[in-house]
Coordinates of C-alpha atoms in Angstrom, one line a residue:
Chain A
X1 CA 86.8 21.6 -49.9
X2 CA 84.3 23.8 -50.8
X3 CA 83.9 21.9 -54.7
X4 CA 83.0 18.4 -52.1
X5 CA 80.1 20.2 -50.8
X6 CA 78.9 21.6 -54.1
X7 CA 78.2 17.7 -54.9
X8 CA 75.1 16.1 -54.1
X9 CA 77.0 13.1 -52.3
X10 CA 78.0 15.4 -49.6
X11 CA 74.3 17.6 -49.6
X12 CA 72.6 14.2 -49.5
X13 CA 75.6 12.9 -46.6
X14 CA 74.6 16.5 -44.6
X15 CA 70.9 15.5 -44.9
X16 CA 71.3 11.9 -42.9
X17 CA 73.0 13.0 -40.6
X18 CA 70.3 15.4 -39.2
X19 CA 67.8 13.0 -39.6
X20 CA 70.2 10.7 -37.6
X21 CA 69.8 13.3 -34.9
X22 CA 66.3 13.4 -35.3
X23 CA 65.9 9.8 -35.0
X24 CA 68.2 9.5 -32.1
X25 CA 66.5 12.2 -30.0
X26 CA 63.1 9.9 -30.8
X27 CA 65.0 7.2 -29.9
X28 CA 66.6 8.7 -26.5
X29 CA 62.8 9.5 -25.4
X30 CA 61.4 5.5 -26.0
X31 CA 64.1 4.3 -24.3
X32 CA 63.7 7.1 -21.4
X33 CA 59.8 5.8 -21.1
X34 CA 59.4 2.7 -20.6
X35 CA 55.4 2.9 -21.5
X36 CA 56.4 4.8 -25.1
X37 CA 55.8 2.0 -27.9
X38 CA 56.0 4.7 -30.6
X39 CA 57.2 8.1 -31.3
X40 CA 57.4 10.2 -34.1
X41 CA 57.8 13.4 -35.7
X42 CA 55.1 14.1 -38.1
X43 CA 54.4 17.3 -40.9
X44 CA 51.1 18.6 -39.6
X45 CA 50.0 18.2 -43.3
X46 CA 50.4 14.2 -42.3
X47 CA 53.7 13.1 -43.6
X48 CA 55.7 11.0 -41.0
X49 CA 59.5 13.0 -40.9
X50 CA 61.7 10.7 -38.1
X51 CA 60.1 7.9 -35.3
X52 CA 61.4 5.0 -33.3
X53 CA 58.9 2.7 -31.9
X54 CA 59.0 -1.4 -30.2
X55 CA 55.3 -1.8 -31.5
X56 CA 54.8 -2.1 -35.7
X57 CA 52.3 -0.1 -36.9
X58 CA 51.5 1.0 -40.2
X59 CA 53.8 4.6 -41.3
X60 CA 50.7 6.5 -43.0
X61 CA 48.2 5.5 -40.7
X62 CA 50.1 6.7 -37.8
X63 CA 51.4 10.3 -39.6
X64 CA 47.6 10.9 -40.7
X65 CA 45.8 10.4 -37.6
X66 CA 48.0 12.5 -36.1
X67 CA 47.5 15.1 -38.4
X68 CA 43.5 14.7 -38.1
X69 CA 43.5 14.7 -34.4
X70 CA 46.1 17.7 -34.7
X71 CA 42.9 19.6 -37.3
X72 CA 40.1 18.5 -35.6
X73 CA 41.7 19.5 -31.5
X74 CA 42.6 23.1 -33.8
X75 CA 38.8 23.4 -34.6
X76 CA 37.7 21.8 -31.4
X77 CA 39.9 24.8 -29.4
X78 CA 38.6 27.3 -31.5
X79 CA 34.6 26.8 -31.0
X80 CA 35.1 26.0 -27.7
X81 CA 37.0 29.2 -27.2
X82 CA 40.2 27.7 -25.9
X83 CA 42.5 29.6 -28.0
X84 CA 44.8 27.9 -30.3
X85 CA 45.9 24.0 -29.7
X86 CA 48.9 22.5 -27.6
X87 CA 48.0 19.2 -27.4
X88 CA 45.4 16.4 -28.4
X89 CA 45.4 13.7 -26.0
X90 CA 43.3 10.2 -26.1
X91 CA 42.9 7.8 -23.1
X92 CA 41.7 4.5 -24.3
X93 CA 42.2 1.1 -21.7
X94 CA 45.1 -0.1 -24.1
X95 CA 47.3 3.7 -23.3
X96 CA 47.8 7.0 -24.2
X97 CA 47.8 8.4 -27.7
X98 CA 49.5 12.5 -27.2
X99 CA 49.6 14.7 -30.0
X100 CA 52.2 17.5 -28.5
X101 CA 52.7 21.1 -31.4
X102 CA 56.2 20.7 -31.8
X103 CA 57.0 24.4 -33.4
X104 CA 57.5 25.0 -36.7
X105 CA 54.4 22.9 -38.7
X106 CA 56.2 19.4 -36.8
X107 CA 54.0 17.2 -34.0
X108 CA 55.0 15.4 -31.9
X109 CA 53.6 11.6 -31.6
X110 CA 53.9 9.4 -28.5
X111 CA 52.0 6.4 -28.2
X112 CA 52.0 4.4 -25.0
X113 CA 50.7 1.5 -22.9
X114 CA 48.0 1.4 -19.8
X115 CA 50.8 1.3 -17.3
X116 CA 51.8 4.9 -17.9
X117 CA 51.4 8.2 -16.2
X118 CA 50.5 11.0 -18.0
X119 CA 52.2 13.6 -16.4
X120 CA 55.7 11.5 -17.7
X121 CA 54.4 11.1 -21.3
X122 CA 54.4 15.0 -21.0
X123 CA 57.5 15.9 -19.4
X124 CA 59.5 13.7 -21.4
X125 CA 57.6 14.8 -24.3
X126 CA 59.2 18.3 -23.4
X127 CA 62.2 17.5 -23.3
X128 CA 62.7 15.8 -26.4
X129 CA 60.7 18.4 -28.3
X130 CA 63.5 20.4 -27.2
X131 CA 66.4 18.8 -28.6
X132 CA 64.1 18.3 -31.9
X133 CA 64.0 21.9 -31.6
X134 CA 67.7 22.3 -31.9
X135 CA 68.4 19.7 -34.7
X136 CA 65.0 21.1 -37.2
Chain B
X1 CA -2.0 7.1 -6.4
X2 CA -1.7 4.8 -9.1
X3 CA -3.8 6.8 -11.4
X4 CA -1.2 10.3 -10.8
X5 CA 1.2 8.0 -11.7
X6 CA -0.4 7.5 -14.8
X7 CA -1.2 11.6 -15.4
X8 CA 1.0 12.9 -18.3
X9 CA 1.9 15.7 -15.5
X10 CA 2.6 13.5 -13.3
X11 CA 5.3 11.8 -15.7
X12 CA 6.4 14.9 -16.7
X13 CA 7.0 16.3 -13.2
X14 CA 8.9 12.5 -12.4
X15 CA 10.8 13.7 -15.1
X16 CA 11.9 16.6 -13.8
X17 CA 12.9 16.0 -11.0
X18 CA 15.6 13.7 -12.9
X19 CA 17.0 16.4 -14.5
X20 CA 17.1 19.0 -11.7
X21 CA 19.1 16.1 -9.8
X22 CA 22.2 16.4 -13.0
X23 CA 21.8 19.6 -13.5
X24 CA 22.5 19.7 -9.5
X25 CA 25.6 17.5 -9.6
X26 CA 27.3 19.9 -13.0
X27 CA 26.3 23.0 -10.9
X28 CA 28.4 21.5 -7.9
X29 CA 31.3 20.2 -10.2
X30 CA 31.5 23.9 -11.7
X31 CA 31.3 25.7 -7.8
X32 CA 33.8 22.6 -6.4
X33 CA 35.9 23.5 -9.8
X34 CA 35.9 27.4 -10.4
X35 CA 38.5 26.7 -13.1
X36 CA 36.2 24.7 -15.1
X37 CA 33.7 27.3 -17.7
X38 CA 31.2 25.3 -19.3
X39 CA 30.9 21.4 -17.9
X40 CA 27.9 19.0 -19.6
X41 CA 26.0 16.1 -20.1
X42 CA 25.7 14.8 -23.9
X43 CA 24.1 11.7 -25.3
X44 CA 27.1 10.5 -27.5
X45 CA 25.1 11.4 -31.0
X46 CA 25.6 15.1 -29.9
X47 CA 22.5 16.0 -27.8
X48 CA 22.4 18.2 -24.7
X49 CA 21.3 16.4 -21.9
X50 CA 21.9 18.8 -19.2
X51 CA 24.5 21.8 -18.6
X52 CA 26.4 24.6 -15.6
X53 CA 28.2 27.3 -17.2
X54 CA 29.4 30.8 -16.1
X55 CA 30.4 31.4 -19.9
X56 CA 27.8 30.9 -22.6
X57 CA 27.9 28.7 -25.4
X58 CA 25.8 28.5 -28.4
X59 CA 24.1 24.5 -26.7
X60 CA 24.2 22.5 -30.4
X61 CA 28.1 23.6 -30.7
X62 CA 29.1 22.3 -27.5
X63 CA 27.4 19.1 -27.9
X64 CA 28.0 18.3 -31.7
X65 CA 31.7 19.3 -31.2
X66 CA 32.0 17.2 -28.0
X67 CA 30.3 13.9 -30.0
X68 CA 32.8 14.5 -32.7
X69 CA 35.9 14.5 -30.4
X70 CA 34.5 11.3 -29.2
X71 CA 34.0 10.2 -32.9
X72 CA 37.5 10.8 -33.4
X73 CA 39.5 9.1 -30.1
X74 CA 37.3 6.6 -31.0
X75 CA 38.8 6.3 -33.8
X76 CA 41.5 7.1 -33.0
X77 CA 42.9 4.4 -30.4
X78 CA 41.5 2.1 -32.4
X79 CA 43.7 2.9 -35.4
X80 CA 46.7 3.4 -32.9
X81 CA 45.8 0.0 -31.3
X82 CA 44.8 2.2 -27.7
X83 CA 41.4 0.0 -27.5
X84 CA 38.4 1.7 -26.2
X85 CA 37.9 5.1 -25.9
X86 CA 38.0 6.8 -22.4
X87 CA 38.8 10.6 -22.4
X88 CA 40.0 12.6 -25.1
X89 CA 41.5 16.3 -23.8
X90 CA 42.0 18.9 -26.1
X91 CA 44.7 21.1 -24.8
X92 CA 44.3 25.5 -25.8
X93 CA 46.6 28.2 -24.7
X94 CA 43.4 29.2 -22.9
X95 CA 42.6 26.5 -21.2
X96 CA 41.3 22.2 -21.7
X97 CA 38.1 20.9 -23.3
X98 CA 37.6 17.4 -21.8
X99 CA 35.8 14.7 -22.8
X100 CA 35.1 11.7 -20.3
X101 CA 32.5 8.8 -21.4
X102 CA 30.5 8.9 -18.6
X103 CA 28.0 5.8 -18.7
X104 CA 25.6 4.1 -20.8
X105 CA 26.2 6.8 -23.5
X106 CA 26.5 9.6 -22.6
X107 CA 29.3 11.7 -22.5
X108 CA 30.2 15.0 -19.7
X109 CA 32.4 17.8 -21.0
X110 CA 34.2 20.1 -19.0
X111 CA 35.5 23.5 -20.5
X112 CA 37.9 24.8 -18.8
X113 CA 40.6 27.8 -18.4
X114 CA 44.3 27.8 -18.8
X115 CA 45.4 27.8 -14.9
X116 CA 43.1 25.0 -14.8
X117 CA 45.5 21.9 -13.1
X118 CA 44.4 18.8 -15.3
X119 CA 45.0 16.4 -12.5
X120 CA 42.3 17.9 -10.4
X121 CA 39.7 18.8 -13.4
X122 CA 40.3 14.8 -13.9
X123 CA 39.8 14.5 -10.1
X124 CA 36.0 16.0 -9.9
X125 CA 35.1 15.0 -12.9
X126 CA 35.2 11.2 -11.8
X127 CA 33.3 12.3 -9.1
X128 CA 30.7 14.0 -10.8
X129 CA 30.4 10.8 -13.1
X130 CA 29.7 8.2 -10.0
X131 CA 27.2 10.8 -9.1
X132 CA 25.4 10.8 -12.5
X133 CA 25.8 7.7 -13.0
X134 CA 23.4 7.5 -9.8
X135 CA 21.1 9.4 -11.8
X136 CA 21.0 7.8 -14.8

């Protein structure tokens, strides 16, 4: 058994399971909140970790824009005396993009349609963040 | 009377009255919403038009950061397929910075403390925007 754990394949298998768990949390977030078109876990330096979506978007664009939003939010929070950034929200006439710090250098993004309610999105995203933190 | 209207002083006087009215709307927004520390009407190119505040902040920093937030919000809304940007919200652990398009190339900024409720801030800001639009 200890030899099996040392095999590269076994390690890869373990990695896949963790990623599967992250993807599962994101799929649940999306299926529980019908307004969420895309949700993704992204590193603060703009790299995609896991995602679930109904509408396909280019991965590097989504991840990069998420990190950019949090970077600017960080600067704005400091310059306007609001402390440490927790969330950045952009509302367009076709829906919301919400970025929340998910801890340990990760960000949770949700992109929703225009019929979504911000309060419910927050509620569902915070539930998801608790589940993601148990896996990370 | 028509000669009076052509005098530079009369024009300046008219301008002051309009600015007074804008400042009055902002002071009302701030006094009605005790959590709002600073509110300001800013042009999309980052110039201060009118403001009301309990906490003094450097004018160019506040105006520039507001325009920067809306510019990035515009880009994020387009790249993430959310249409035309309406609002950008940054929550820090010490409160919110909320930027809403106020029409005709202007932005309304509210900087609040951490005990503020986002729903009430939105409600009060939208009331203020209607009043500002009657003056602009």
